[in-house]
Amino acid sequence: MVTIYDGKPGLSRRELLKRGSIGALLVISGSAVISPEQAWGLETSALKPETMATLIQVARDIYPHDQVPDKYYAIAVKGHDETAAKDPAHKELIEKGIADLDSKAGKGGYRGLGWEEQRVALLTEIEKTPFFQAVRGGLVVSLYNQKEVWPIFGYEGESYSKGGYIARGFNDIEWL
């Protein structure tokens, strides 16, 4: 990624490390978005692969978790592609929303912005739009309902089948 100097001092060590492992290179090939570094791919059927790649970055910026790999964000936004295949209005909402976001970002589009705070500022500008609300609303469920991400957050899942919370550490206060 090429970062244009915008008057900010050089990258901090933390920022350099974050950029090295998070927001990895996404390759767009035909109807797929591929992450060769993290060995996953996402095939699209209705939305353009460029739209999906931007949607993955938007998802990461709305719900930023450095410890969550991009593949879980890709799984979370895949539902928009599936819905767009059945609903032309949803396809237009997402494609137009991403196009508007890229336009506001300027040369290089949304994914071309090198600083997270620049991307978040753009998202803050559009947070009342139906596009943003559709993406944010879908992510609440589609990102956090993936059982594979639960251990990353320290969540063990529902407890009813294991005897409930009271019998499984409700009164443990070792952390205090």
mmCIF file of C-alpha atoms in Angstrom:
data_model
loop_
_atom_site.group_PDB
_atom_site.id
_atom_site.type_symbol
_atom_site.label_atom_id
_atom_site.label_comp_id
_atom_site.label_asym_id
_atom_site.label_seq_id
_atom_site.Cartn_x
_atom_site.Cartn_y
_atom_site.Cartn_z
ATOM 1 C CA MET A 1 0.000 0.000 0.000
ATOM 2 C CA VAL A 2 1.286 3.445 -0.850
ATOM 3 C CA THR A 3 0.690 6.025 1.837
ATOM 4 C CA ILE A 4 0.667 9.663 0.827
ATOM 5 C CA TYR A 5 2.335 11.956 3.340
ATOM 6 C CA ASP A 6 -0.330 14.049 5.012
ATOM 7 C CA GLY A 7 1.716 16.011 7.523
ATOM 8 C CA LYS A 8 1.682 13.324 10.211
ATOM 9 C CA PRO A 9 4.953 12.126 11.667
ATOM 10 C CA GLY A 10 6.309 8.749 10.521
ATOM 11 C CA LEU A 11 4.696 5.502 11.508
ATOM 12 C CA SER A 12 4.960 4.487 15.117
ATOM 13 C CA ARG A 13 6.213 0.995 15.864
ATOM 14 C CA ARG A 14 2.692 -0.029 16.824
ATOM 15 C CA GLU A 15 1.216 1.320 13.586
ATOM 16 C CA LEU A 16 3.893 -0.428 11.539
ATOM 17 C CA LEU A 17 3.166 -3.742 13.268
ATOM 18 C CA LYS A 18 -0.576 -3.259 12.838
ATOM 19 C CA ARG A 19 -0.240 -2.597 9.138
ATOM 20 C CA GLY A 20 2.054 -5.565 8.705
ATOM 21 C CA SER A 21 -0.452 -8.098 9.982
ATOM 22 C CA ILE A 22 -3.836 -6.420 9.776
ATOM 23 C CA GLY A 23 -5.385 -5.133 6.593
ATOM 24 C CA ALA A 24 -3.310 -7.564 4.616
ATOM 25 C CA LEU A 25 -3.127 -7.497 0.848
ATOM 26 C CA LEU A 26 -6.381 -8.588 -0.761
ATOM 27 C CA VAL A 27 -6.081 -9.818 -4.338
ATOM 28 C CA ILE A 28 -9.100 -9.348 -6.583
ATOM 29 C CA SER A 29 -9.284 -11.982 -9.290
ATOM 30 C CA GLY A 30 -12.336 -12.491 -11.474
ATOM 31 C CA SER A 31 -15.241 -12.864 -9.064
ATOM 32 C CA ALA A 32 -13.152 -13.559 -5.973
ATOM 33 C CA VAL A 33 -11.384 -11.728 -3.185
ATOM 34 C CA ILE A 34 -8.301 -13.656 -2.053
ATOM 35 C CA SER A 35 -5.909 -13.182 0.853
ATOM 36 C CA PRO A 36 -2.762 -15.104 -0.076
ATOM 37 C CA GLU A 37 -1.034 -14.116 3.161
ATOM 38 C CA GLN A 38 -3.770 -15.566 5.365
ATOM 39 C CA ALA A 39 -4.807 -18.368 2.960
ATOM 40 C CA TRP A 40 -8.493 -17.673 2.458
ATOM 41 C CA GLY A 41 -10.693 -16.624 -0.418
ATOM 42 C CA LEU A 42 -14.236 -15.364 -0.929
ATOM 43 C CA GLU A 43 -16.155 -15.874 -4.135
ATOM 44 C CA THR A 44 -18.778 -13.290 -5.027
ATOM 45 C CA SER A 45 -21.919 -13.879 -7.048
ATOM 46 C CA ALA A 46 -23.763 -10.543 -7.166
ATOM 47 C CA LEU A 47 -21.492 -7.800 -5.856
ATOM 48 C CA LYS A 48 -18.245 -6.822 -7.537
ATOM 49 C CA PRO A 49 -15.147 -8.294 -5.848
ATOM 50 C CA GLU A 50 -13.811 -4.732 -5.386
ATOM 51 C CA THR A 51 -17.008 -3.885 -3.514
ATOM 52 C CA MET A 52 -16.558 -6.915 -1.264
ATOM 53 C CA ALA A 53 -12.919 -6.027 -0.555
ATOM 54 C CA THR A 54 -13.975 -2.511 0.449
ATOM 55 C CA LEU A 55 -16.854 -3.920 2.490
ATOM 56 C CA ILE A 56 -14.368 -6.072 4.430
ATOM 57 C CA GLN A 57 -12.320 -2.956 5.259
ATOM 58 C CA VAL A 58 -15.491 -1.041 6.203
ATOM 59 C CA ALA A 59 -16.467 -3.913 8.519
ATOM 60 C CA ARG A 60 -13.036 -3.853 10.146
ATOM 61 C CA ASP A 61 -13.291 -0.076 10.639
ATOM 62 C CA ILE A 62 -16.800 -0.234 12.117
ATOM 63 C CA TYR A 63 -15.943 -3.051 14.537
ATOM 64 C CA PRO A 64 -12.152 -2.928 14.907
ATOM 65 C CA HIS A 65 -10.588 -5.945 16.577
ATOM 66 C CA ASP A 66 -6.896 -6.291 15.804
ATOM 67 C CA GLN A 67 -6.886 -9.906 16.966
ATOM 68 C CA VAL A 68 -9.689 -10.973 14.573
ATOM 69 C CA PRO A 69 -8.377 -12.072 11.135
ATOM 70 C CA ASP A 70 -9.888 -10.605 7.963
ATOM 71 C CA LYS A 71 -11.463 -13.940 7.013
ATOM 72 C CA TYR A 72 -14.059 -13.547 9.780
ATOM 73 C CA TYR A 73 -14.931 -10.072 8.526
ATOM 74 C CA ALA A 74 -15.224 -11.554 5.006
ATOM 75 C CA ILE A 75 -17.613 -14.221 6.299
ATOM 76 C CA ALA A 76 -19.587 -11.509 8.088
ATOM 77 C CA VAL A 77 -20.112 -9.393 4.944
ATOM 78 C CA LYS A 78 -20.734 -12.371 2.619
ATOM 79 C CA GLY A 79 -24.423 -12.120 3.533
ATOM 80 C CA HIS A 80 -24.646 -8.839 1.605
ATOM 81 C CA ASP A 81 -23.529 -10.634 -1.562
ATOM 82 C CA GLU A 82 -26.069 -13.410 -0.986
ATOM 83 C CA THR A 83 -28.868 -10.895 -0.357
ATOM 84 C CA ALA A 84 -27.821 -8.815 -3.384
ATOM 85 C CA ALA A 85 -28.176 -11.917 -5.568
ATOM 86 C CA LYS A 86 -31.860 -12.135 -4.602
ATOM 87 C CA ASP A 87 -32.701 -8.454 -4.125
ATOM 88 C CA PRO A 88 -31.681 -5.889 -6.773
ATOM 89 C CA ALA A 89 -32.501 -3.021 -4.400
ATOM 90 C CA HIS A 90 -30.008 -4.334 -1.842
ATOM 91 C CA LYS A 91 -27.390 -4.768 -4.548
ATOM 92 C CA GLU A 92 -27.877 -1.154 -5.617
ATOM 93 C CA LEU A 93 -27.732 0.040 -1.991
ATOM 94 C CA ILE A 94 -24.396 -1.678 -1.356
ATOM 95 C CA GLU A 95 -22.757 -0.952 -4.731
ATOM 96 C CA LYS A 96 -23.833 2.712 -4.627
ATOM 97 C CA GLY A 97 -22.829 3.053 -0.968
ATOM 98 C CA ILE A 98 -19.322 1.738 -1.658
ATOM 99 C CA ALA A 99 -19.025 3.886 -4.816
ATOM 100 C CA ASP A 100 -20.016 6.986 -2.803
ATOM 101 C CA LEU A 101 -17.532 6.087 -0.084
ATOM 102 C CA ASP A 102 -14.749 5.614 -2.658
ATOM 103 C CA SER A 103 -15.673 8.932 -4.253
ATOM 104 C CA LYS A 104 -15.530 10.776 -0.915
ATOM 105 C CA ALA A 105 -12.161 9.167 -0.167
ATOM 106 C CA GLY A 106 -10.627 10.562 -3.354
ATOM 107 C CA LYS A 107 -7.881 9.030 -5.444
ATOM 108 C CA GLY A 108 -7.288 5.421 -4.446
ATOM 109 C CA GLY A 109 -10.750 5.087 -2.897
ATOM 110 C CA TYR A 110 -11.618 4.049 0.618
ATOM 111 C CA ARG A 111 -9.159 1.154 0.766
ATOM 112 C CA GLY A 112 -6.422 3.488 -0.439
ATOM 113 C CA LEU A 113 -6.632 5.661 2.666
ATOM 114 C CA GLY A 114 -3.599 4.823 4.756
ATOM 115 C CA TRP A 115 -4.802 6.021 8.141
ATOM 116 C CA GLU A 116 -7.616 4.384 10.080
ATOM 117 C CA GLU A 117 -8.698 7.753 11.469
ATOM 118 C CA GLN A 118 -9.272 9.022 7.895
ATOM 119 C CA ARG A 119 -11.505 6.053 7.127
ATOM 120 C CA VAL A 120 -13.387 6.399 10.411
ATOM 121 C CA ALA A 121 -13.968 10.114 9.705
ATOM 122 C CA LEU A 122 -15.594 9.144 6.384
ATOM 123 C CA LEU A 123 -17.738 6.527 8.100
ATOM 124 C CA THR A 124 -18.803 9.089 10.707
ATOM 125 C CA GLU A 125 -20.006 11.358 7.880
ATOM 126 C CA ILE A 126 -22.262 8.638 6.462
ATOM 127 C CA GLU A 127 -23.405 6.928 9.668
ATOM 128 C CA LYS A 128 -27.020 8.074 9.261
ATOM 129 C CA THR A 129 -27.355 6.710 5.700
ATOM 130 C CA PRO A 130 -29.335 3.538 4.911
ATOM 131 C CA PHE A 131 -26.132 2.017 3.458
ATOM 132 C CA PHE A 132 -24.162 2.432 6.686
ATOM 133 C CA GLN A 133 -27.072 1.262 8.834
ATOM 134 C CA ALA A 134 -27.504 -1.862 6.679
ATOM 135 C CA VAL A 135 -23.815 -2.739 6.931
ATOM 136 C CA ARG A 136 -23.503 -1.960 10.647
ATOM 137 C CA GLY A 137 -26.747 -3.726 11.518
ATOM 138 C CA GLY A 138 -25.760 -6.852 9.623
ATOM 139 C CA LEU A 139 -22.333 -6.957 11.247
ATOM 140 C CA VAL A 140 -23.691 -6.996 14.788
ATOM 141 C CA VAL A 141 -25.113 -10.442 14.129
ATOM 142 C CA SER A 142 -22.915 -11.838 11.357
ATOM 143 C CA LEU A 143 -19.562 -11.047 12.993
ATOM 144 C CA TYR A 144 -20.286 -11.874 16.619
ATOM 145 C CA ASN A 145 -22.418 -14.970 15.938
ATOM 146 C CA GLN A 146 -19.466 -16.837 14.434
ATOM 147 C CA LYS A 147 -18.507 -19.489 16.972
ATOM 148 C CA GLU A 148 -14.923 -19.420 15.686
ATOM 149 C CA VAL A 149 -14.421 -15.849 16.972
ATOM 150 C CA TRP A 150 -15.864 -16.475 20.426
ATOM 151 C CA PRO A 151 -12.614 -17.833 21.918
ATOM 152 C CA ILE A 152 -10.785 -14.734 20.646
ATOM 153 C CA PHE A 153 -13.055 -12.645 22.889
ATOM 154 C CA GLY A 154 -12.980 -15.113 25.785
ATOM 155 C CA TYR A 155 -16.633 -16.094 25.344
ATOM 156 C CA GLU A 156 -17.329 -19.781 25.951
ATOM 157 C CA GLY A 157 -20.771 -19.752 24.349
ATOM 158 C CA GLU A 158 -24.143 -20.431 25.874
ATOM 159 C CA SER A 159 -24.041 -22.104 29.258
ATOM 160 C CA TYR A 160 -27.490 -23.679 29.600
ATOM 161 C CA SER A 161 -26.393 -26.996 28.121
ATOM 162 C CA LYS A 162 -23.416 -27.013 30.517
ATOM 163 C CA GLY A 163 -25.400 -26.386 33.701
ATOM 164 C CA GLY A 164 -25.859 -22.623 33.511
ATOM 165 C CA TYR A 165 -23.715 -19.727 34.654
ATOM 166 C CA ILE A 166 -24.408 -20.159 38.366
ATOM 167 C CA ALA A 167 -22.856 -23.627 38.387
ATOM 168 C CA ARG A 168 -19.976 -22.569 36.123
ATOM 169 C CA GLY A 169 -18.103 -19.785 37.834
ATOM 170 C CA PHE A 170 -20.740 -17.133 38.446
ATOM 171 C CA ASN A 171 -19.273 -16.455 41.882
ATOM 172 C CA ASP A 172 -15.624 -16.757 40.882
ATOM 173 C CA ILE A 173 -13.967 -13.504 41.755
ATOM 174 C CA GLU A 174 -10.352 -14.437 41.191
ATOM 175 C CA TRP A 175 -9.983 -11.393 38.960
ATOM 176 C CA LEU A 176 -10.776 -9.032 41.845
#
